[in-house]
Structures are given as C-alpha cells and as structure tokens.
Amino acid sequence: MTEARKIPKPSFPYGSPGELNSFLPYLLTRITHIWSSELNQALASEKLPTPKLRLLSSLSAYGELTVGQLATLGVMEQSTTSRTVDQLVDEGLAARSISDADQRKRTVVLTRKGKKKLAEISPLINDFHAELVGNVDPDKLQTCIEVLGEILKGKTDY
Amino acid sequence: MTEARKIPKPSFPYGSPGELNSFLPYLLTRITHIWSSELNQALASEKLPTPKLRLLSSLSAYGELTVGQLATLGVMEQSTTSRTVDQLVDEGLAARSISDADQRKRTVVLTRKGKKKLAEISPLINDFHAELVGNVDPDKLQTCIEVLGEILKGKTDY
C-alpha cells in the first residue's frame, strides 16, 4: 500500500478537528446525515420519507429487484424493506412481479403511478443535489465519485 | 455553475444502475451504511456501538464539546446525545465539565479511561479504514476528501 503524499497521515483517534475532517468515514457519515435530514423535511409534504424514496429510486435504476436486493441498495433491514414494499404496493407506487429472466424469482417493480411520483419530485431532488455539489470543481467531483464508486465496488456485489 | 465535462450528467430519477452509481448521495449513503454496520459488528465485544464511538472520537478531536456540538458532530438527536453522554459518564469514559474559555458553558470531556479505550480500539479502526480505502490511489483519495470537506463546510459551521 502506498502512502498519501500531500497530507500528514494521522491515525485514529484524532487529536484535532482538522484530522477528524480528513477521515473519510467521518465525512461520509456527516454529509449522509445532513442530506437525509434535509431531504426528509423537504419531502414531508409529499409523504415520501427517504427510505421509501431510496426503494423507488433503486427500482427506477434497476427496473426490477428482489426484496433482498432492495434491502441492500436501500440500506435497510430485510424485514423493514419488506414492510416498506408492502406500503408502496398499498399506495400503488410499486407492484409485486415475477422476474422476466427467472420465473421462480419474485421481484418488485415500479408502477406507472410510482414513475409519475418520481418524475414529480425530480425537480426538488435535482435542486437539492445541485445545491449540495454546485460549488465543487466538476473534475474534482468526478474524481470523488470514481473513488467512492471504487470503494463501494470493493464492498458489495452491486 | 459549470457542467461536468467527462460524464453525461443524468438527472434524478435514474434510469440505469450506472447512473445511480454516479449520484453522490447514493454512494455516500451506501458506504456510510456498510462502514457503520461492519464496525458495529466488530465493536460488539467492546460494548462500544458506533453512536458512542462517534461521540468519543469527536471529544478526542475537539477536546471539549457541548452536548449540542456533540449532537451535530455525532449525527444524533440532541435528546439521544444527552442520554448517550449520560451512559459514557456512567461508564467513566467521559466527564461533564465547565468550559475553560467560558465558565458559563457546560461541556463534556474525555476521561483518562476514555482516552485509553480509544487507544485500545485504534488498531481495529485503523485496519478497517485501511481496508476501506487501501486500494484507492492516494492522490485521488485526497481529492475526494477535499471535495467532501468542501461540501460539509458549505452545510455546517463545524
């Protein structure tokens, strides 16, 4: 393993705010929390808390997913995911289905109403995202996204 | 606002796994969740769940903090933070104090036992961190940390 050149490489536990601020998991945790709480507030009137939003967004990207895959992508316990899927089905935003690729596999898909809901809230999410990253140099942001993508790929199958 | 040059810039809701994987909040949420669950498992025998660890780590970096500051840095509700501080005080890992800078301000500090506890678990945390980022190019990782630091600074006072 090579060492970072530009910065001193302190190790846990950190002895200054600056050191803590260069600890990747700390930054990830803080920003994730801020993103999620601000979005939850903004989406309160839509009755779409972030766990539901994460499931709908994952379905939009993947087309169809099993409850297990939804739990992984939506970072929720399997039992909570199952209950949340039930709610989405009750609300008409998602439907249970059978996989096209494997008839034995039960999946979840977006309904037309679910797609419409995502389209409706997309300006809000896109504004939120632009506000989050709007001041960052685009090349640097792209590097950051690549780094995080690499880290995630090292940790999970999808 | 300038546009990213290298990648197409899809907007929410995403229509493919690749698009979802280039959405920063998604990457942050996934990695934060994986980091926190793996660490929680690893620290179960230490009886040090990640919320307690976040408070102790913040105290280590800042020296003394109010409960309000701890809530922000530890990404917890103020009431939960208050209860968790009570537990840390009961366990002898933290102590309530009065700010050196402002005698009217009540703060929390690490005790000697708290510092010792952090030192004891530091090899585990440092190994976990090395495993998380070990395969990433150090310069790119540094760019990513700077980007996230900039994003966090735009969102919070500290």
mmCIF file of C-alpha atoms in Angstrom, chain B residues 67-153:
data_model
loop_
_atom_site.group_PDB
_atom_site.id
_atom_site.type_symbol
_atom_site.label_atom_id
_atom_site.label_comp_id
_atom_site.label_asym_id
_atom_site.label_seq_id
_atom_site.Cartn_x
_atom_site.Cartn_y
_atom_site.Cartn_z
ATOM 1 C CA VAL B 67 -23.996 18.407 24.122
ATOM 2 C CA GLY B 68 -25.335 20.461 21.203
ATOM 3 C CA GLN B 69 -21.985 20.331 19.414
ATOM 4 C CA LEU B 70 -21.721 16.603 20.133
ATOM 5 C CA ALA B 71 -25.168 16.071 18.612
ATOM 6 C CA THR B 72 -24.083 17.824 15.409
ATOM 7 C CA LEU B 73 -20.706 16.102 15.117
ATOM 8 C CA GLY B 74 -22.104 12.724 16.158
ATOM 9 C CA VAL B 75 -25.121 12.996 13.831
ATOM 10 C CA MET B 76 -27.635 12.239 16.595
ATOM 11 C CA GLU B 77 -30.756 13.874 18.007
ATOM 12 C CA GLN B 78 -29.965 16.151 20.948
ATOM 13 C CA SER B 79 -32.025 14.014 23.357
ATOM 14 C CA THR B 80 -30.272 10.807 22.246
ATOM 15 C CA THR B 81 -26.928 12.560 22.544
ATOM 16 C CA SER B 82 -27.767 13.642 26.068
ATOM 17 C CA ARG B 83 -28.685 10.079 27.080
ATOM 18 C CA THR B 84 -25.574 8.662 25.408
ATOM 19 C CA VAL B 85 -23.387 11.190 27.226
ATOM 20 C CA ASP B 86 -25.020 10.055 30.497
ATOM 21 C CA GLN B 87 -24.057 6.466 29.660
ATOM 22 C CA LEU B 88 -20.475 7.434 28.785
ATOM 23 C CA VAL B 89 -20.229 9.329 32.083
ATOM 24 C CA ASP B 90 -21.636 6.300 33.985
ATOM 25 C CA GLU B 91 -19.053 4.092 32.278
ATOM 26 C CA GLY B 92 -16.298 6.507 33.255
ATOM 27 C CA LEU B 93 -15.329 7.190 29.626
ATOM 28 C CA ALA B 94 -16.402 10.858 29.623
ATOM 29 C CA ALA B 95 -16.981 13.531 32.254
ATOM 30 C CA ARG B 96 -19.083 16.666 32.453
ATOM 31 C CA SER B 97 -17.033 19.824 32.751
ATOM 32 C CA ILE B 98 -17.118 23.613 32.539
ATOM 33 C CA SER B 99 -15.584 25.266 29.502
ATOM 34 C CA ASP B 100 -12.126 26.766 30.054
ATOM 35 C CA ALA B 101 -12.980 29.528 27.612
ATOM 36 C CA ASP B 102 -16.418 30.359 29.004
ATOM 37 C CA GLN B 103 -17.255 29.494 32.616
ATOM 38 C CA ARG B 104 -20.988 29.629 31.843
ATOM 39 C CA LYS B 105 -20.718 26.867 29.265
ATOM 40 C CA ARG B 106 -21.173 23.240 30.306
ATOM 41 C CA THR B 107 -19.127 20.836 28.266
ATOM 42 C CA VAL B 108 -18.162 17.172 28.041
ATOM 43 C CA VAL B 109 -14.580 15.913 28.005
ATOM 44 C CA LEU B 110 -12.850 12.537 27.696
ATOM 45 C CA THR B 111 -11.555 10.950 30.865
ATOM 46 C CA ARG B 112 -8.229 9.122 31.060
ATOM 47 C CA LYS B 113 -10.231 5.878 30.803
ATOM 48 C CA GLY B 114 -11.996 7.204 27.691
ATOM 49 C CA LYS B 115 -8.680 8.060 26.039
ATOM 50 C CA LYS B 116 -7.333 4.623 26.942
ATOM 51 C CA LYS B 117 -10.410 2.962 25.427
ATOM 52 C CA LEU B 118 -9.928 4.849 22.151
ATOM 53 C CA ALA B 119 -6.245 3.923 22.089
ATOM 54 C CA GLU B 120 -7.182 0.265 22.660
ATOM 55 C CA ILE B 121 -9.572 0.098 19.726
ATOM 56 C CA SER B 122 -7.441 2.269 17.415
ATOM 57 C CA PRO B 123 -5.686 -0.689 15.673
ATOM 58 C CA LEU B 124 -9.099 -2.114 14.756
ATOM 59 C CA ILE B 125 -10.398 1.222 13.418
ATOM 60 C CA ASN B 126 -7.186 1.908 11.516
ATOM 61 C CA ASP B 127 -7.272 -1.575 9.955
ATOM 62 C CA PHE B 128 -10.907 -1.065 8.998
ATOM 63 C CA HIS B 129 -10.070 2.280 7.442
ATOM 64 C CA ALA B 130 -7.065 0.867 5.571
ATOM 65 C CA GLU B 131 -9.267 -1.930 4.248
ATOM 66 C CA LEU B 132 -11.865 0.620 3.112
ATOM 67 C CA VAL B 133 -9.516 2.921 1.214
ATOM 68 C CA GLY B 134 -6.418 0.724 0.776
ATOM 69 C CA ASN B 135 -6.864 0.110 -2.948
ATOM 70 C CA VAL B 136 -7.587 3.712 -3.872
ATOM 71 C CA ASP B 137 -4.937 5.915 -5.492
ATOM 72 C CA PRO B 138 -3.741 8.223 -2.648
ATOM 73 C CA ASP B 139 -3.904 11.405 -4.736
ATOM 74 C CA LYS B 140 -7.434 10.638 -5.867
ATOM 75 C CA LEU B 141 -8.442 9.792 -2.315
ATOM 76 C CA GLN B 142 -7.028 13.113 -1.160
ATOM 77 C CA THR B 143 -9.034 14.945 -3.853
ATOM 78 C CA CYS B 144 -12.154 13.100 -2.713
ATOM 79 C CA ILE B 145 -11.551 14.057 0.922
ATOM 80 C CA GLU B 146 -11.080 17.699 -0.100
ATOM 81 C CA VAL B 147 -14.306 17.652 -2.127
ATOM 82 C CA LEU B 148 -16.278 16.143 0.740
ATOM 83 C CA GLY B 149 -14.683 18.578 3.186
ATOM 84 C CA GLU B 150 -15.778 21.459 0.958
ATOM 85 C CA ILE B 151 -19.328 20.065 0.725
ATOM 86 C CA LEU B 152 -19.534 19.635 4.503
ATOM 87 C CA LYS B 153 -18.170 23.134 5.111
#
